[in-house]
GROMACS .gro file of C-alpha atoms in nm:
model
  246
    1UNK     CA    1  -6.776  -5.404   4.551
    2UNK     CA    2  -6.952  -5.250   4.241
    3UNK     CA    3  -6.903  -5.304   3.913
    4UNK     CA    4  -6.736  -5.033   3.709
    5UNK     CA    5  -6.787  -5.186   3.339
    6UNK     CA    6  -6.980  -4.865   3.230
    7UNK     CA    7  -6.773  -4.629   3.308
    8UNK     CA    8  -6.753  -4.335   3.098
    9UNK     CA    9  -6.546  -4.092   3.288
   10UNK     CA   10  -6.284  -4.108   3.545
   11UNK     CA   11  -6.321  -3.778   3.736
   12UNK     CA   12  -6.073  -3.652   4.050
   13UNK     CA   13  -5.996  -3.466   4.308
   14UNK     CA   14  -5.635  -3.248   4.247
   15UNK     CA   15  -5.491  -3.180   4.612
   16UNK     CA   16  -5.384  -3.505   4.780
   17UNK     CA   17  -5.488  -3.752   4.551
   18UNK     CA   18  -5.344  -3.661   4.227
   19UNK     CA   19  -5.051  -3.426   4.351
   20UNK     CA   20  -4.841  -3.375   4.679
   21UNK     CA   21  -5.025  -3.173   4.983
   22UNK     CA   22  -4.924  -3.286   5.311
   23UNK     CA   23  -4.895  -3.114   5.623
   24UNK     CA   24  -4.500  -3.072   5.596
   25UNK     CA   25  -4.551  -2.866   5.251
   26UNK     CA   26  -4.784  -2.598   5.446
   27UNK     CA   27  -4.536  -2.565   5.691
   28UNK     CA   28  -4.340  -2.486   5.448
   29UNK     CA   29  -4.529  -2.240   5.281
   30UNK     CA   30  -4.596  -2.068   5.619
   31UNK     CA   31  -4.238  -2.045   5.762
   32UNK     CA   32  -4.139  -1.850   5.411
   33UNK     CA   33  -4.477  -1.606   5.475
   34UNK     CA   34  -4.339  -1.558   5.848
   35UNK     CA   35  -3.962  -1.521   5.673
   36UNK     CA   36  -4.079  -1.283   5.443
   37UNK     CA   37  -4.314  -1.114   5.637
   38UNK     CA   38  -4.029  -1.114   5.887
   39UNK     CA   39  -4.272  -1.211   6.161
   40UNK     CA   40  -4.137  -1.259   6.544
   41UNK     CA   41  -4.333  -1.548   6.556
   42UNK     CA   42  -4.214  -1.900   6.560
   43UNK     CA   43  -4.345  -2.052   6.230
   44UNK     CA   44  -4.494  -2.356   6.361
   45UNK     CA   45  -4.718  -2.215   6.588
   46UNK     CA   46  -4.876  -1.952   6.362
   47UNK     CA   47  -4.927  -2.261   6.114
   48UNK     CA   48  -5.110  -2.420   6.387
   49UNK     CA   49  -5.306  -2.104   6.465
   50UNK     CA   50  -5.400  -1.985   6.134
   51UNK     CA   51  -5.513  -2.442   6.029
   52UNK     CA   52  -5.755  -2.414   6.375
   53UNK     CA   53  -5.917  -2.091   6.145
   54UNK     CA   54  -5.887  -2.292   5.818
   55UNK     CA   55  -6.089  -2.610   5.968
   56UNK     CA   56  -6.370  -2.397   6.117
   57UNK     CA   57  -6.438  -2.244   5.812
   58UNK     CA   58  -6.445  -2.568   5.624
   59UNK     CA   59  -6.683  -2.703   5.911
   60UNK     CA   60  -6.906  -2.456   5.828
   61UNK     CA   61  -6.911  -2.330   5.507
   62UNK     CA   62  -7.132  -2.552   5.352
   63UNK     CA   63  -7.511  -2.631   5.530
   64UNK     CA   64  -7.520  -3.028   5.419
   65UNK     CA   65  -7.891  -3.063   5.595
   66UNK     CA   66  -7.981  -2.761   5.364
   67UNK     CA   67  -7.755  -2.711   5.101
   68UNK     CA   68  -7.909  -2.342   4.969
   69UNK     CA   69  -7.927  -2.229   5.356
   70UNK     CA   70  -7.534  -2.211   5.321
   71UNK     CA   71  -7.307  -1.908   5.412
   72UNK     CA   72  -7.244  -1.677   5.176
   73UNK     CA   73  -6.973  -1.880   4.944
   74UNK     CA   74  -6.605  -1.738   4.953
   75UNK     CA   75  -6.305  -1.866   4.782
   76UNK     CA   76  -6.018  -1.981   4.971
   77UNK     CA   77  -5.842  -1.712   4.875
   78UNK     CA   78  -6.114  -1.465   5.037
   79UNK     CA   79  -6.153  -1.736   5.365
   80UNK     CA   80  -5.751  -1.803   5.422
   81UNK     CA   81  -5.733  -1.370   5.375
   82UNK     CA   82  -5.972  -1.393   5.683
   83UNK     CA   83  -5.849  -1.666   5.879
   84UNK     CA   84  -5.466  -1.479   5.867
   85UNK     CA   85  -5.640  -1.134   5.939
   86UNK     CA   86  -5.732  -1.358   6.292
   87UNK     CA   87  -5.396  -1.515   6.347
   88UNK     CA   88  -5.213  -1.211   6.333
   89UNK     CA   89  -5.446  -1.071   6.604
   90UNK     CA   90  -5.432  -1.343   6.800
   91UNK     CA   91  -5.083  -1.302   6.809
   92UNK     CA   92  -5.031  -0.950   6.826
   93UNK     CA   93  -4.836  -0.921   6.488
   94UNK     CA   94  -4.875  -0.627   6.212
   95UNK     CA   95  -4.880  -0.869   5.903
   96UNK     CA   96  -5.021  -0.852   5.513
   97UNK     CA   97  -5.316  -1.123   5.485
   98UNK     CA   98  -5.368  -1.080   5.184
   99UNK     CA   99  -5.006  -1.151   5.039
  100UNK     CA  100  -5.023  -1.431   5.311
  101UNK     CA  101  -5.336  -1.524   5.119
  102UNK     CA  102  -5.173  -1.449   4.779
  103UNK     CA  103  -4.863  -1.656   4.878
  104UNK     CA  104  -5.040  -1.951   4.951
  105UNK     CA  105  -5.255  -1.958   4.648
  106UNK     CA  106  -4.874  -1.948   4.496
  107UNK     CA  107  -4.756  -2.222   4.686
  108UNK     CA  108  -5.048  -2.437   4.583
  109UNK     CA  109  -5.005  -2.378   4.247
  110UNK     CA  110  -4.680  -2.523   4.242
  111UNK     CA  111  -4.757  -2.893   4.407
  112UNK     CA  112  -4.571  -3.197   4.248
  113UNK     CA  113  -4.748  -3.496   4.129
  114UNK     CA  114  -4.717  -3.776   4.310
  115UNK     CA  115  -4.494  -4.050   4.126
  116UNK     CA  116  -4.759  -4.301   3.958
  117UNK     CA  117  -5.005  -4.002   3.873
  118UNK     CA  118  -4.863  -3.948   3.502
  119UNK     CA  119  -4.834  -4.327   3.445
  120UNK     CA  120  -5.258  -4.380   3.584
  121UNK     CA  121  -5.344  -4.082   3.391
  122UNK     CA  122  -5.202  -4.253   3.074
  123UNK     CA  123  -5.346  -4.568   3.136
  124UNK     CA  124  -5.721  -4.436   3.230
  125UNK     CA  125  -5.669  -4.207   2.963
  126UNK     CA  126  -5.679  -4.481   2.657
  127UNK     CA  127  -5.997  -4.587   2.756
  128UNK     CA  128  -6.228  -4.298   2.949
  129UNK     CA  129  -6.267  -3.952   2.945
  130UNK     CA  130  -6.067  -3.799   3.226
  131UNK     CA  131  -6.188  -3.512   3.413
  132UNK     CA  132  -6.138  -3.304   3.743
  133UNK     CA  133  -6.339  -3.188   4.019
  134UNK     CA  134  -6.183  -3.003   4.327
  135UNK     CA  135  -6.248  -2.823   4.618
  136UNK     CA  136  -6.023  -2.513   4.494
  137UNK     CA  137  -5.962  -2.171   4.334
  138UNK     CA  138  -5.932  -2.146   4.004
  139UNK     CA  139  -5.603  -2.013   4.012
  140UNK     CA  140  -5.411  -2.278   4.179
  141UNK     CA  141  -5.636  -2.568   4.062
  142UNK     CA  142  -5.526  -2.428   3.675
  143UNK     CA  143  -5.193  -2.384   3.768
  144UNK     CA  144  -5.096  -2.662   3.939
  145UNK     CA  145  -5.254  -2.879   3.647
  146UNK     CA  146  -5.005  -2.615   3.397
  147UNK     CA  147  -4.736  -2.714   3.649
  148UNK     CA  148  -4.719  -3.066   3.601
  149UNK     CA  149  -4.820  -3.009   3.231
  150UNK     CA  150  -5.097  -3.199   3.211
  151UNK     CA  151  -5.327  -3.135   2.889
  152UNK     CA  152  -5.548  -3.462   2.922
  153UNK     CA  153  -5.848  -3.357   3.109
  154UNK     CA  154  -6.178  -3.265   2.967
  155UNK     CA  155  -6.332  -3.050   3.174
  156UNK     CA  156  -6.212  -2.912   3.494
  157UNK     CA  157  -6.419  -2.808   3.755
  158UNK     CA  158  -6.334  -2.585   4.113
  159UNK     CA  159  -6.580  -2.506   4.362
  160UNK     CA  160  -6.447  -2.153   4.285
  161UNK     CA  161  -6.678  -2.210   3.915
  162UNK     CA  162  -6.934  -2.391   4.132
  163UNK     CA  163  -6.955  -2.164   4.390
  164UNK     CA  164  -7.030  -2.480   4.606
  165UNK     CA  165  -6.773  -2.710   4.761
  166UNK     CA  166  -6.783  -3.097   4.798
  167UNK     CA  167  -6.938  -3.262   4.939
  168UNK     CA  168  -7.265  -3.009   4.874
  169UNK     CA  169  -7.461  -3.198   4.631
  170UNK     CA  170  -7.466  -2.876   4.389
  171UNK     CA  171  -7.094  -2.920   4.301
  172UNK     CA  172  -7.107  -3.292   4.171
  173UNK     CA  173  -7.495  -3.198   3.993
  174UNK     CA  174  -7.308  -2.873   3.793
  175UNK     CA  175  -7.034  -3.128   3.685
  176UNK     CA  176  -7.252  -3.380   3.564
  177UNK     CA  177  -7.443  -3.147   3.381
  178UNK     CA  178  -7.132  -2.976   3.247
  179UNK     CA  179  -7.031  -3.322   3.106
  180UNK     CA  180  -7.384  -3.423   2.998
  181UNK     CA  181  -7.278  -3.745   3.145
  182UNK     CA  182  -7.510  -3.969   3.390
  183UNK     CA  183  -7.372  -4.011   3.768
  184UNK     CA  184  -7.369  -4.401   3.737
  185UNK     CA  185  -7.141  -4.373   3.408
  186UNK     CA  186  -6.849  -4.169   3.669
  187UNK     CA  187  -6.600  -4.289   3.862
  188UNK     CA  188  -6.477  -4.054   4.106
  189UNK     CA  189  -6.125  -4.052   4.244
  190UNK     CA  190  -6.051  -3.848   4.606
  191UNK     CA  191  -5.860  -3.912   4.947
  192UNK     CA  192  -6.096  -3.701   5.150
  193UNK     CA  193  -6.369  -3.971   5.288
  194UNK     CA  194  -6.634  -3.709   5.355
  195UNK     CA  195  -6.576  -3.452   5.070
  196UNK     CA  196  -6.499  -3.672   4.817
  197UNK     CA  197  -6.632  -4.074   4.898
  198UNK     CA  198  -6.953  -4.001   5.077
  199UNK     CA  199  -7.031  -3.645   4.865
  200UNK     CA  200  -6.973  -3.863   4.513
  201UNK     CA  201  -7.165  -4.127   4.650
  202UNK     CA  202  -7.487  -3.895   4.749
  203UNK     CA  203  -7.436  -3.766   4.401
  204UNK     CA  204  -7.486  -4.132   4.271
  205UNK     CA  205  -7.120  -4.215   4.131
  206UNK     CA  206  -6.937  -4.440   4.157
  207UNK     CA  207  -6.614  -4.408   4.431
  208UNK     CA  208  -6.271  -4.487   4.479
  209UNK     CA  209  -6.088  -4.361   4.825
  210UNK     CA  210  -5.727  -4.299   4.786
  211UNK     CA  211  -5.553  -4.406   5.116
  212UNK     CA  212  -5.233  -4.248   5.138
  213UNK     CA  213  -4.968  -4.277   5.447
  214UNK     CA  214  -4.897  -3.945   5.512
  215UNK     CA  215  -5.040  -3.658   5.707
  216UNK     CA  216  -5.309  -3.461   5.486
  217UNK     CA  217  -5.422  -3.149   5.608
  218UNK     CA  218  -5.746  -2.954   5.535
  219UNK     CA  219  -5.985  -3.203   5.540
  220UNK     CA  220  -6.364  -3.088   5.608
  221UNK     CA  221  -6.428  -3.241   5.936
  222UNK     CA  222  -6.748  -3.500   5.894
  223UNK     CA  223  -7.038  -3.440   6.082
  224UNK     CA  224  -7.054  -3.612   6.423
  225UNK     CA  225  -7.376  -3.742   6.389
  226UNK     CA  226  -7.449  -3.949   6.070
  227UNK     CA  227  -7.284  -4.208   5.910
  228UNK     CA  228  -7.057  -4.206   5.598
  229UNK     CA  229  -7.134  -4.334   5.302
  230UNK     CA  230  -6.861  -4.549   5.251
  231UNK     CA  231  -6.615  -4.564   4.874
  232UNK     CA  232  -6.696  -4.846   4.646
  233UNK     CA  233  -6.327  -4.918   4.621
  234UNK     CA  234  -6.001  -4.864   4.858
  235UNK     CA  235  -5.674  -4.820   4.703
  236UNK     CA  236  -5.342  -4.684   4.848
  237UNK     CA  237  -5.225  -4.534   4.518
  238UNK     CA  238  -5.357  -4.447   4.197
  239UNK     CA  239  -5.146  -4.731   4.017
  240UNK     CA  240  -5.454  -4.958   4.165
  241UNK     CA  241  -5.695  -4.755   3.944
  242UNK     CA  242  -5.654  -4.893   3.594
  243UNK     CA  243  -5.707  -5.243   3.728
  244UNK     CA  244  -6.005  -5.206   3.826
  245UNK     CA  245  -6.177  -5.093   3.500
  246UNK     CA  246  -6.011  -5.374   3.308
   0.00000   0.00000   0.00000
């Protein structure tokens, strides 16, 4: 355990640890792309076909051993566009990727808090400066924070603005410098232990892993060879979070 007495600013991830994002909610979101697309496809198996896509490309979009050596960066709008331009070959349909792309941005955009977020936010809020970084677009990082109507964050950060994504050590070095803020004055909140815990902790913050219970999808695969750096702190909701900076 570290101590977190200098803590300046709270920072964290959107998607999964601050609002809903489970596996159930893209099936969702893909069963009304195959219903409106009117797609003779059963819904959960072009899910399941267009996530293999979405996996490889986060497995691969960012080179970790050489961070500048990296692909090209695209949004997810630009790599989810791609990986349903695949599915729908794969599967012989005659389908719009990028409204399938488009609608999914949408969909994001629109994700519910999860029921202690306003209440931590509040708390944390009294005392630090409270700030986001997040593996997302711009579009449906902003909107889902206009969605739940949150004005309380200083500076928000996608790897859309990056044009890195976590855990690339360029995305957490662009937000420190954005909020001319040391890394061992940040506490960074994520449920993703590769992205978020071990990326933070390269970065030289300080880390808190949200453990929720229910599926999460999306994840960046960790490497197979090399350890994780493992979170300062383990909690199963954010309600533990104000605690620990008392």
């Amino acid at each position: 355990m570290t101590t977190l007495r200098n803590i300046e600013v709270v920072a964290f991830d959107m998607f999964s640890t601050l609002v809903k994002n489970d596996t159930a909610e893209w099936q969702m979101a893909h069963k009304a792309i195959v219903d409106g697309q009117r797609l003779p496809v059963d819904a959960l198996a072009f899910w399941s076909e267009w996530a293999r896509r979405d996996v490889q490309f986060r497995k691969t979009r960012t080179n970790m051993a050489d961070p500048e050596a990296s692909p090209p960066f695209r949004t997810y709008w630009e790599a989810w566009r791609d990986a349903f331009i695949g599915t729908f070959e794969a599967m012989g349909l005659d389908g719009d990727a990028e409204q399938a792309a488009s609608d999914s941005v949408t969909a994001l955009a629109a994700r519910d808090a999860y029921p202690e977020t306003n209440d931590a936010l509040d708390a944390l809020g009294r005392t630090r400066t409270l700030a986001v970084l997040s593996n997302a677009d711009d579009r449906f990082l902003h909107g889902t924070i206009a969605h739940n109507g949150w004005d309380c964050f200083a500076h928000v950060l996608s790897s859309e603005g990056a044009r890195a994504y976590k855990p690339d050590p360029r995305i957490f070095a662009r937000f420190l410098r954005d909020m001319d803020v040391q890394p061992e004055a940040v506490l960074y909140v994520g449920d993703a232990p590769y992205d978020d815990a071990h990326g933070a902790k390269l970065a030289g913050m300080h880390t808190v892993l949200v453990q929720r219970t229910q599926d999460t999808p999306g994840r960046t695969p960790p490497p197979e060879n090399g350890a994780l750096l493992p979170p300062d702190h383990v909690v199963s909701d954010l309600s533990e979070i104000p605690a620990l900076l008392d």
